[in-house]
Coordinates of C-alpha atoms and ligand atoms in Angstrom, one line a residue:
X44 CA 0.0 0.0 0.0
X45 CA 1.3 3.6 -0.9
X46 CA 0.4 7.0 0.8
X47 CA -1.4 9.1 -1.8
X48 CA -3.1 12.7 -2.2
X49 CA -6.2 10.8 -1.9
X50 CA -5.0 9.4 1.2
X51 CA -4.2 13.0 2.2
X52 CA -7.3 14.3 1.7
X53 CA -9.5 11.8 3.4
X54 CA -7.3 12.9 6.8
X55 CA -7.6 16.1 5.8
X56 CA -11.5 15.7 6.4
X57 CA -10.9 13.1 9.1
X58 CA -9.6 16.0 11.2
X59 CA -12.8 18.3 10.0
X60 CA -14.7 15.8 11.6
X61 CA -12.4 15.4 14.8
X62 CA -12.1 19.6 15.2
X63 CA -16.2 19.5 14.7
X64 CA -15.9 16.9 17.3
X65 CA -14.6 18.9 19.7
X66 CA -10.6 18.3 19.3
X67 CA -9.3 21.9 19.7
X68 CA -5.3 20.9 19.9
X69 CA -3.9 22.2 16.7
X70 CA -1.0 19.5 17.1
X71 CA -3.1 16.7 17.5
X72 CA -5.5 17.8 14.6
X73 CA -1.6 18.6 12.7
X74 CA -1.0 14.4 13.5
X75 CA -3.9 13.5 12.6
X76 CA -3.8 14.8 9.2
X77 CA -0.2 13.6 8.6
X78 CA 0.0 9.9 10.2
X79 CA -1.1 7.2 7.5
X80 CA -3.8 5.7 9.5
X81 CA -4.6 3.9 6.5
X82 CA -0.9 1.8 6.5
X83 CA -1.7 0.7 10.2
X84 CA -4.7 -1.7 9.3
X85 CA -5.2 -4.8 7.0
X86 CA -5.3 -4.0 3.5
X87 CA -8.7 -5.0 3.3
X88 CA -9.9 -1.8 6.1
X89 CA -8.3 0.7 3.2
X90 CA -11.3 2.4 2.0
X91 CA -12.8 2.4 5.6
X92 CA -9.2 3.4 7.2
X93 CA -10.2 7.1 7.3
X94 CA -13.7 6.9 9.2
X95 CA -13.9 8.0 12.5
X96 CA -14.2 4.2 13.4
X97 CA -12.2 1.2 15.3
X98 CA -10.9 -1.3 13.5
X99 CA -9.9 -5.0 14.4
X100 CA -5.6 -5.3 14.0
X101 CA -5.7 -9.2 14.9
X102 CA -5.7 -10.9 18.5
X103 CA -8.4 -9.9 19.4
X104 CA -7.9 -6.5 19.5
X105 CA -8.2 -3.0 17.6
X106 CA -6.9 0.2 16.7
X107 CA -8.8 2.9 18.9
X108 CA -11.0 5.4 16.7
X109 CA -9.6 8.4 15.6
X110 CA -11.6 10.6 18.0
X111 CA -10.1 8.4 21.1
X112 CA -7.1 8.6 20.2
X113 CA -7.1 12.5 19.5
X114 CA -8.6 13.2 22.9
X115 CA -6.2 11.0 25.1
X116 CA -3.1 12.5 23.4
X117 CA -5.1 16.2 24.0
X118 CA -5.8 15.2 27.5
X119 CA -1.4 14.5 28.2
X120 CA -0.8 18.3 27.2
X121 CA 2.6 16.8 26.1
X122 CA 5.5 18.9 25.2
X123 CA 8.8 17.9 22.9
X124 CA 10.8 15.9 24.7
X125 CA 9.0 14.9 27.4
X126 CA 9.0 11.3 28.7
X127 CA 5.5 9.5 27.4
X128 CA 4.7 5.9 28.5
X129 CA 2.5 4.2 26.3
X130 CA 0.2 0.9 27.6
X131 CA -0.8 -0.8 24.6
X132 CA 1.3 -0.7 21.5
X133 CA -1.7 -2.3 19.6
X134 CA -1.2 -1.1 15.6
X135 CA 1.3 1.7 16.9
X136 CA -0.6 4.4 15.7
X137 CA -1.3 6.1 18.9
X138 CA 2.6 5.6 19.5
X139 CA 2.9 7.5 15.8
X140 CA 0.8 10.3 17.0
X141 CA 3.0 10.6 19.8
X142 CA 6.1 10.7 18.0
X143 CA 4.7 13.5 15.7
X144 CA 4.3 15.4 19.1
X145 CA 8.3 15.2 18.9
X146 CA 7.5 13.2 22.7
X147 CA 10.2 10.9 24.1
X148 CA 7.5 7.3 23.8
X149 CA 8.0 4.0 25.6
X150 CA 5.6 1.6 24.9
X151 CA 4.7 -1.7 26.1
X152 CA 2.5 -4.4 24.3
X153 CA 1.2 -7.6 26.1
X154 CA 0.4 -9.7 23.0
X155 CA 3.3 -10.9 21.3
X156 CA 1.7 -11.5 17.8
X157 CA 1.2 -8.0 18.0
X158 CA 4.6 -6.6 19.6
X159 CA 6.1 -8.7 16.6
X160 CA 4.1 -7.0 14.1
X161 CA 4.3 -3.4 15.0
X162 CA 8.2 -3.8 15.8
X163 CA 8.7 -5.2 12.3
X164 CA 5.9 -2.1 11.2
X165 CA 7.9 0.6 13.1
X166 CA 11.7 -0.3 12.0
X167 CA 9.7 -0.2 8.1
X168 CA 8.1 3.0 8.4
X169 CA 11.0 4.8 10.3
X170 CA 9.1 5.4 13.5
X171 CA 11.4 5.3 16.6
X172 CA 10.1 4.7 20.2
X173 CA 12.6 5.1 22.7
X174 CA 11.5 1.2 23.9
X175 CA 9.4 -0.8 22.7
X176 CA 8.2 -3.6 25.5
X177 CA 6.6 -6.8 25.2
X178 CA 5.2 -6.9 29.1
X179 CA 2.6 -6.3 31.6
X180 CA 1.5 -2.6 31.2
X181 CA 0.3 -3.1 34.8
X182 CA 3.7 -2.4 36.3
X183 CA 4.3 0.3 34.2
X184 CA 8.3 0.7 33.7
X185 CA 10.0 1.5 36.8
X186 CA 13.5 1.3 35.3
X187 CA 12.2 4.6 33.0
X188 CA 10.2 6.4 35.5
X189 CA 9.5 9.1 36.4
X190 CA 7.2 10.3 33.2
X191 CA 5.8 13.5 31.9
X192 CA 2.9 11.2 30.6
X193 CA 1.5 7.9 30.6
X194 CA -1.4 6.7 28.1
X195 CA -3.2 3.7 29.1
X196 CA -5.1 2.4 25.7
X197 CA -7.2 0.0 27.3
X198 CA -9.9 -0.7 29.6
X199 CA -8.3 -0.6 32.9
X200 CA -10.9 -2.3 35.9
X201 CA -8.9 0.0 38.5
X202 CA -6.1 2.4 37.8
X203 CA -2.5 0.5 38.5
X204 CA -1.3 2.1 41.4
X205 CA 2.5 1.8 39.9
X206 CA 1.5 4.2 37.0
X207 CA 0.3 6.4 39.5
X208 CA 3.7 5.8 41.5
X209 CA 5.7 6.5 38.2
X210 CA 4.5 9.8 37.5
X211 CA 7.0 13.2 37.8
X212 CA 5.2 16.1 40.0
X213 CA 3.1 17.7 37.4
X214 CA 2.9 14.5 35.2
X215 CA -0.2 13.7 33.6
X216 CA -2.1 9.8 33.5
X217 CA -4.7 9.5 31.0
X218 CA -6.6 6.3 31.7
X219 CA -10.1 5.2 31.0
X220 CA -11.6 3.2 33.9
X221 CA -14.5 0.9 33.7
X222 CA -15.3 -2.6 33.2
X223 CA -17.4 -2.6 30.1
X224 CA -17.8 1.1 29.4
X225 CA -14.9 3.1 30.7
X226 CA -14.8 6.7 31.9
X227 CA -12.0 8.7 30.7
X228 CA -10.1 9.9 33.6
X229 CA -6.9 11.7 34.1
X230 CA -4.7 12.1 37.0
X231 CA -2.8 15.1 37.9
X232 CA 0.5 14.7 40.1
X233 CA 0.3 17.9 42.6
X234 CA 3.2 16.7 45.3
X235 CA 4.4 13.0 46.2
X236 CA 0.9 12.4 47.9
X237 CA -1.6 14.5 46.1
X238 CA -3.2 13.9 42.6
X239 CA -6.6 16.0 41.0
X240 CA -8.7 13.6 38.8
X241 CA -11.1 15.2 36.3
X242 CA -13.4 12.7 34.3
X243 CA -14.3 12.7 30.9
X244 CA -17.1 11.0 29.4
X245 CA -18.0 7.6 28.4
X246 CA -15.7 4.9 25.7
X247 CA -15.3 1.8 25.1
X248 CA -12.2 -0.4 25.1
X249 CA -10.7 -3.8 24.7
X250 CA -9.6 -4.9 28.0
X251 CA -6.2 -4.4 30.0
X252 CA -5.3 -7.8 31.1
X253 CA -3.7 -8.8 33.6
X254 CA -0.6 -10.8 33.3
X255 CA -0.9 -14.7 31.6
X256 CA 1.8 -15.7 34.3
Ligands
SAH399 N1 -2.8 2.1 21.1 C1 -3.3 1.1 20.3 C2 -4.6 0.6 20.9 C3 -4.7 -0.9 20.8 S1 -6.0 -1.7 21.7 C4 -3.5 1.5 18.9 O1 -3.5 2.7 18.6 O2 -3.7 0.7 18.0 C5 -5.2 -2.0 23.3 C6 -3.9 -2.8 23.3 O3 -3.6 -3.0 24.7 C7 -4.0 -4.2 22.7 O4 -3.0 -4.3 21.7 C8 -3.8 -5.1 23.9 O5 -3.1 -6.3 23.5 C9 -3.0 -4.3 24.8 N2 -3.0 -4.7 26.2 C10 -4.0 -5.2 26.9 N3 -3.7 -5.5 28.2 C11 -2.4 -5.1 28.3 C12 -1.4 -5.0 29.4 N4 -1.7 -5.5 30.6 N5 -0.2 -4.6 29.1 C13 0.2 -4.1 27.9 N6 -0.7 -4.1 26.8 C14 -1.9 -4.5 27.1

């Protein structure tokens, strides 16, 4: 599959729809219209790659829609350079948005079938996460912490107290919480001790698991 102009423009509208949608970041709407969504799915998804829509990327699971993606990346306010962990590699592409946002990303994927893929994927395309991990995204990464940012992709039952634990002061975790809906919630650092939550709305997500071990 090739990146085209027609490509171009279906993101181009893709992030009409997104902006309409509420998505006010300029950079996100900028990654949006640049990342080729389209390369991160079967071939078979092509035509569909640009709708504001999940998509099944084998094992199971899926890329996240467009509009999910766009607001958790809003929600981590990241700057260049700062440290982003990533809990769920899945297809990558929330890893490629974060990478356009010139962010330091370390990413861990539990399903190796997957990790495989999007390693092979990434090296391809020229993407470069810091790390890429295949391991439990409930531990977070302790030997990387502390972290401007940390992204969980997945339905999380509870919020892993070692993401919480591997944030910097003033670091962000953007985590939807639920069992079969989840509410989109993030976590402020204040001090050592004290964190603000703020919740956003109802989404839907495949499952964090926990470990297979
Ligand atoms: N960010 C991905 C979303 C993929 S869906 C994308 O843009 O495509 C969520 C991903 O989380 C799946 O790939 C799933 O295998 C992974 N996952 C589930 N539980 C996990 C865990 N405990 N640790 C790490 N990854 C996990």
């Amino acid at each position: 599959m090739k990146d085209t102009l027609k490509h171009r423009g279906m993101r181009n509208k893709l992030a009409e729809i997104l902006a309409d949608k509420g998505i006010v970041d300029h950079k996100v709407l900028d990654a949006i219209r640049t990342i080729p969504r389209h390369l991160f799915l079967d071939s078979s998804f092509e035509a569909h790659a640009y709708q504001d829509k999940a998509f099944p990327i084998g094992a199971d699971q899926t890329i996240s829609q467009p509009f999910t993606v766009a607001f958790q990346t809003a929600l981590l306010e990241t700057q260049p350079n700062h440290k982003i962990l990533e809990i769920g590699t899945g297809s990558g592409y929330q890893t490629a948005t974060l990478l356009h946002l010139k962010t330091k990303v370390y990413t861990i994927e539990r399903q190796l079938e997957l990790f495989k893929k999007t390693n092979i994927f990434f090296k391809k395309m020229g993407y470069r996460p810091k790390k890429m991990i295949f391991g439990d995204g409930y531990k977070g990464l302790p030997e990387e912490a502390p972290f401007d940012g940390i992204v969980v992709t997945a339905g999380a039952p509870f919020v892993p107290k070692p993401l919480m634990a591997q944030l910097k002061i003033g670091g962000r975790l953007v985590i939807p919480v639920g069992n079969n809906d989840q509410i989109m919630t993030l976590y402020i650092r204040k001090s050592e001790l004290e964190f603000e939550k703020m919740e956003y709305g109802s989404f839907r997500f495949v499952p964090l698991l926990e470990d297979k071990n």
